[in-house]
Amino acid sequence: GDAEPPVRVAALDALARLWSWLPAGSLWPDQERGVALWKDSLHPPLVRLLDDPVPGVRLAAVKAMAALPVDAIAAPAVARLNDE
């Protein structure tokens, strides 16, 4: 990852907008699975950023998780809201 906190925050802001993105046009089932797998691969690094030493990065990670369309996948951010 990039060592500069502003870069991590900007990437997390872009990621928050990405969760609802789909390519234009109709997709074949294999293409839909490919997009879903790609988005799934972004989740573990996002979870790791919830523990970033920089408060602004942690906040951006929580905001990116709040944009997730599935509550169970966004659940790791809830503990951060409760200071756990």
mmCIF file of C-alpha atoms in Angstrom:
data_model
loop_
_atom_site.group_PDB
_atom_site.id
_atom_site.type_symbol
_atom_site.label_atom_id
_atom_site.label_comp_id
_atom_site.label_asym_id
_atom_site.label_seq_id
_atom_site.Cartn_x
_atom_site.Cartn_y
_atom_site.Cartn_z
ATOM 1 C CA GLY A 1 0.000 0.000 0.000
ATOM 2 C CA ASP A 2 0.949 3.628 -0.258
ATOM 3 C CA ALA A 3 2.602 5.112 2.806
ATOM 4 C CA GLU A 4 0.945 8.518 2.474
ATOM 5 C CA PRO A 5 -2.330 8.793 4.429
ATOM 6 C CA PRO A 6 -3.976 11.232 1.949
ATOM 7 C CA VAL A 7 -3.460 8.685 -0.835
ATOM 8 C CA ARG A 8 -5.014 5.899 1.267
ATOM 9 C CA VAL A 9 -7.981 8.160 2.128
ATOM 10 C CA ALA A 10 -8.514 9.074 -1.541
ATOM 11 C CA ALA A 11 -8.393 5.399 -2.532
ATOM 12 C CA LEU A 12 -10.921 4.515 0.168
ATOM 13 C CA ASP A 13 -13.230 7.307 -0.990
ATOM 14 C CA ALA A 14 -13.076 5.887 -4.527
ATOM 15 C CA LEU A 15 -13.680 2.380 -3.191
ATOM 16 C CA ALA A 16 -16.825 3.526 -1.398
ATOM 17 C CA ARG A 17 -18.259 4.582 -4.758
ATOM 18 C CA LEU A 18 -17.186 1.337 -6.413
ATOM 19 C CA TRP A 19 -19.383 -1.123 -4.522
ATOM 20 C CA SER A 20 -22.502 -0.292 -6.558
ATOM 21 C CA TRP A 21 -20.640 -0.069 -9.891
ATOM 22 C CA LEU A 22 -21.303 -2.531 -12.711
ATOM 23 C CA PRO A 23 -19.991 -2.425 -16.268
ATOM 24 C CA ALA A 24 -22.364 -0.901 -18.808
ATOM 25 C CA GLY A 25 -24.558 -3.224 -20.816
ATOM 26 C CA SER A 26 -25.730 -6.750 -20.223
ATOM 27 C CA LEU A 27 -23.318 -9.161 -18.628
ATOM 28 C CA TRP A 28 -22.964 -12.881 -19.095
ATOM 29 C CA PRO A 29 -23.087 -14.890 -15.850
ATOM 30 C CA ASP A 30 -19.315 -15.488 -16.039
ATOM 31 C CA GLN A 31 -18.732 -11.747 -16.342
ATOM 32 C CA GLU A 32 -20.986 -11.055 -13.348
ATOM 33 C CA ARG A 33 -19.041 -13.611 -11.303
ATOM 34 C CA GLY A 34 -15.789 -11.998 -12.395
ATOM 35 C CA VAL A 35 -16.925 -8.567 -11.214
ATOM 36 C CA ALA A 36 -18.176 -10.058 -7.928
ATOM 37 C CA LEU A 37 -14.861 -11.874 -7.339
ATOM 38 C CA TRP A 38 -12.921 -8.684 -8.088
ATOM 39 C CA LYS A 39 -15.011 -6.715 -5.588
ATOM 40 C CA ASP A 40 -14.667 -9.535 -3.031
ATOM 41 C CA SER A 41 -10.873 -9.320 -3.377
ATOM 42 C CA LEU A 42 -11.007 -5.667 -2.265
ATOM 43 C CA HIS A 43 -12.681 -6.496 1.058
ATOM 44 C CA PRO A 44 -9.741 -8.021 3.030
ATOM 45 C CA PRO A 45 -7.438 -5.032 2.450
ATOM 46 C CA LEU A 46 -10.304 -2.740 3.434
ATOM 47 C CA VAL A 47 -10.796 -4.638 6.702
ATOM 48 C CA ARG A 48 -7.073 -4.284 7.440
ATOM 49 C CA LEU A 49 -7.327 -0.515 7.006
ATOM 50 C CA LEU A 50 -9.844 -0.382 9.857
ATOM 51 C CA ASP A 51 -6.775 -0.792 12.091
ATOM 52 C CA ASP A 52 -4.619 1.805 10.327
ATOM 53 C CA PRO A 53 -2.629 3.949 12.784
ATOM 54 C CA VAL A 54 -3.883 7.163 11.115
ATOM 55 C CA PRO A 55 -7.361 8.201 12.376
ATOM 56 C CA GLY A 56 -8.374 9.743 9.042
ATOM 57 C CA VAL A 57 -7.583 6.510 7.215
ATOM 58 C CA ARG A 58 -9.600 4.497 9.753
ATOM 59 C CA LEU A 59 -12.531 6.896 9.279
ATOM 60 C CA ALA A 60 -12.327 6.574 5.488
ATOM 61 C CA ALA A 61 -12.275 2.766 5.848
ATOM 62 C CA VAL A 62 -15.422 2.851 7.988
ATOM 63 C CA LYS A 63 -17.105 5.111 5.426
ATOM 64 C CA ALA A 64 -16.102 2.758 2.588
ATOM 65 C CA MET A 65 -17.558 -0.185 4.512
ATOM 66 C CA ALA A 66 -20.759 1.735 5.193
ATOM 67 C CA ALA A 67 -21.283 1.902 1.424
ATOM 68 C CA LEU A 68 -21.234 -1.898 1.111
ATOM 69 C CA PRO A 69 -24.593 -3.276 -0.037
ATOM 70 C CA VAL A 70 -24.481 -6.280 2.339
ATOM 71 C CA ASP A 71 -24.714 -5.614 6.079
ATOM 72 C CA ALA A 72 -22.853 -8.783 7.086
ATOM 73 C CA ILE A 73 -19.851 -7.817 4.976
ATOM 74 C CA ALA A 74 -19.873 -4.293 6.423
ATOM 75 C CA ALA A 75 -20.074 -5.605 10.012
ATOM 76 C CA PRO A 76 -16.349 -5.182 10.848
ATOM 77 C CA ALA A 77 -16.860 -1.405 10.735
ATOM 78 C CA VAL A 78 -19.545 -1.504 13.441
ATOM 79 C CA ALA A 79 -16.996 -2.375 16.115
ATOM 80 C CA ARG A 80 -15.010 0.720 15.135
ATOM 81 C CA LEU A 81 -18.107 2.878 15.568
ATOM 82 C CA ASN A 82 -18.478 1.444 19.061
ATOM 83 C CA ASP A 83 -14.750 2.007 19.823
ATOM 84 C CA GLU A 84 -14.192 -1.739 20.192
#
